XYZ file of C-alpha atoms in Angstrom:
233
model
C 119.447 131.381 65.336
C 119.077 132.913 62.657
C 116.333 135.899 61.972
C 113.464 136.614 59.407
C 114.213 137.935 55.909
C 114.166 142.163 55.513
C 112.565 143.242 51.914
C 114.720 142.737 48.897
C 117.494 145.436 48.732
C 116.913 146.450 52.153
C 119.553 144.197 54.644
C 120.548 140.868 54.622
C 119.748 137.945 56.878
C 121.334 137.899 60.034
C 121.260 136.252 63.230
C 119.468 137.506 65.864
C 122.001 139.008 68.643
C 123.558 141.080 65.400
C 120.194 142.243 64.203
C 119.121 143.500 67.428
C 123.026 145.180 67.840
C 122.736 146.715 64.669
C 119.128 147.876 65.515
C 120.721 149.772 67.951
C 122.862 151.217 66.702
C 120.706 153.042 64.748
C 118.282 153.604 67.088
C 121.211 155.253 69.540
C 122.396 158.108 65.942
C 118.879 159.144 65.700
C 118.349 159.279 69.263
C 120.841 160.860 69.753
C 120.450 163.663 65.933
C 116.626 164.232 66.759
C 116.257 163.359 71.361
C 113.607 160.983 71.841
C 110.322 163.114 71.225
C 111.059 164.039 67.907
C 112.659 160.467 67.466
C 110.463 157.839 65.244
C 109.965 154.252 64.756
C 110.302 154.712 60.872
C 113.613 156.501 60.770
C 115.068 154.233 63.250
C 113.751 151.141 60.836
C 115.484 153.366 57.810
C 118.719 154.405 59.455
C 119.102 149.831 60.313
C 117.865 149.309 56.195
C 114.606 147.002 58.070
C 111.116 147.116 57.876
C 109.010 148.507 60.607
C 108.048 145.057 60.950
C 111.164 143.791 61.992
C 112.088 146.166 64.099
C 108.986 145.967 66.016
C 109.974 141.921 66.536
C 112.868 142.859 68.554
C 111.404 145.247 70.753
C 107.514 146.008 70.564
C 107.940 149.658 71.688
C 110.080 153.126 70.927
C 110.369 152.709 74.089
C 111.937 149.663 75.529
C 113.896 150.070 72.422
C 115.795 153.503 74.190
C 115.920 151.512 77.556
C 117.606 149.137 75.889
C 120.138 152.130 74.790
C 120.484 152.586 78.218
C 120.588 149.262 79.705
C 123.779 149.178 77.373
C 125.058 151.976 77.532
C 124.956 152.392 81.837
C 126.245 149.053 81.803
C 129.703 149.917 80.010
C 129.867 152.646 82.023
C 129.557 150.724 84.929
C 132.276 148.225 83.897
C 135.192 150.657 83.408
C 134.684 152.087 86.923
C 134.359 148.791 88.331
C 137.806 147.679 86.176
C 139.735 150.470 87.700
C 138.319 149.190 91.744
C 141.027 146.216 90.765
C 143.677 148.509 90.350
C 146.466 148.129 93.298
C 146.409 151.577 95.036
C 143.764 154.518 95.498
C 146.223 156.821 93.070
C 145.421 154.586 89.855
C 141.893 153.689 90.988
C 141.128 157.131 91.117
C 143.249 158.443 88.200
C 141.299 155.661 86.279
C 138.208 156.151 87.475
C 138.233 160.436 85.858
C 139.534 158.591 82.936
C 136.567 156.046 82.871
C 134.308 158.921 82.097
C 136.594 160.874 79.739
C 136.698 158.149 77.627
C 133.302 157.498 77.497
C 131.319 160.472 76.377
C 134.303 160.261 73.857
C 133.076 157.258 72.249
C 132.327 158.035 69.345
C 127.812 157.718 68.595
C 127.424 159.809 72.265
C 125.460 157.737 73.956
C 126.981 159.060 76.691
C 123.687 161.907 75.967
C 121.195 158.753 76.377
C 122.679 159.072 79.639
C 123.541 162.346 81.000
C 121.294 164.715 78.823
C 118.233 162.298 78.771
C 115.328 164.553 77.087
C 113.263 161.473 79.171
C 115.247 161.505 82.774
C 111.463 162.134 84.082
C 109.947 158.799 82.605
C 109.811 156.463 85.832
C 112.019 153.261 84.091
C 114.777 156.021 82.290
C 114.868 158.033 86.202
C 115.838 154.810 88.286
C 118.276 153.749 85.090
C 119.700 157.146 85.547
C 119.706 156.986 89.149
C 120.996 153.630 89.107
C 124.293 154.464 87.365
C 125.100 157.478 89.286
C 124.971 155.355 92.683
C 126.947 152.461 91.485
C 129.645 154.943 90.619
C 129.434 156.758 93.715
C 129.481 153.922 95.694
C 132.539 152.094 94.331
C 133.964 155.564 94.615
C 132.914 155.096 98.136
C 135.025 151.773 98.360
C 138.221 154.075 97.911
C 137.055 157.103 100.148
C 136.214 155.055 103.177
C 139.411 153.294 103.055
C 141.843 155.942 103.584
C 139.663 158.077 105.698
C 137.558 157.775 109.032
C 133.765 158.746 107.097
C 131.259 156.185 107.749
C 129.500 153.824 104.728
C 126.730 156.910 103.966
C 129.139 159.821 104.539
C 131.263 158.153 102.010
C 128.884 157.805 99.346
C 127.227 161.141 99.633
C 131.520 162.570 98.578
C 131.422 159.820 96.111
C 128.046 161.241 94.337
C 130.330 164.961 94.454
C 133.102 163.353 93.120
C 131.272 161.926 90.500
C 129.434 164.513 89.402
C 132.916 166.439 89.001
C 134.015 164.000 86.640
C 131.257 163.573 84.554
C 130.406 167.535 84.349
C 134.592 167.963 83.543
C 134.331 165.590 81.077
C 131.244 166.642 79.337
C 133.289 170.095 79.013
C 136.231 169.415 77.832
C 134.394 167.346 75.070
C 133.354 170.351 73.788
C 136.711 172.468 74.297
C 138.963 169.090 73.238
C 140.463 171.495 70.384
C 142.111 173.852 73.372
C 142.483 171.343 76.251
C 143.908 167.539 75.434
C 141.866 163.931 77.172
C 145.204 163.653 79.192
C 145.356 167.400 80.199
C 141.748 167.093 81.580
C 141.564 164.365 82.777
C 144.584 165.073 85.817
C 143.503 167.918 86.447
C 140.256 166.511 87.195
C 141.619 163.301 88.987
C 144.268 165.514 90.903
C 141.300 167.376 92.104
C 139.628 164.760 93.799
C 142.588 163.582 95.406
C 143.358 166.642 97.403
C 139.482 167.271 97.563
C 140.229 163.783 100.250
C 142.180 166.245 102.464
C 138.807 167.956 103.599
C 139.060 164.698 106.042
C 140.852 162.730 108.468
C 142.562 159.492 106.907
C 142.299 156.756 109.006
C 142.753 156.156 112.278
C 143.480 159.802 112.726
C 140.796 162.037 115.420
C 138.170 163.484 113.314
C 137.333 166.788 113.147
C 133.302 166.611 111.518
C 132.733 169.405 109.346
C 129.519 169.878 111.121
C 131.905 171.000 114.195
C 131.214 174.999 115.146
C 134.941 175.567 116.354
C 137.469 172.870 114.646
C 135.761 172.875 110.885
C 137.668 175.797 110.241
C 141.208 174.675 111.422
C 143.162 172.196 109.541
C 143.827 169.334 112.290
C 147.484 166.896 111.720
C 144.990 164.912 110.080
C 143.865 166.539 107.522
C 147.321 167.980 106.468
C 148.233 163.887 106.566
C 145.033 162.762 104.460
C 145.915 160.746 101.094
C 144.090 163.303 99.009
C 146.361 165.976 100.204
C 149.147 165.664 98.097
C 148.746 164.791 93.769
C 150.990 162.989 92.083
């Protein structure tokens, strides 16, 4: 279905899906540069080369436009993480999931700022989406954790949250220091740290030494030393 005509000299006739993609791309630039509160629909329409009525035909307001961008880019991150789970072994999965965060923050357009540095994080609908992508990625990591350790689901998700936070923070740090640190090196170090973190927990089938134990927790057991995370590769 063809979209409406825009005023002469301000654009061209596009299919609705292409116009929507154009508007989202323009909005991303404005939101990243100005933040949500300082961004104006007039600015977005001007950057897209359309009239403001055309913009409102696709998005009824600034918040709906922002939420559409959040949905688009959290979906991209989720797909990158889920693709990692299709790999045959856990070392490759951890390496690839870690790389997903570095690839995501390194994308042109700085879409990661809408998710990791949103100035609208307290808006309920935005917060719900941001919490959901964090949980989705943590649960994906928990699948790896549960396959290699004796932790139950809630314990594994908690560790997954920690590992996801590590990957995210490391990726954002790398982006501001990429002139001094290559992406390959940053991914390798971060992934190795995550894998070694598994060494704090017993491997599947081994006697468990709970972190909250009073006497044995500080004494490495054989099961900890044999855990999958103790060897970096």
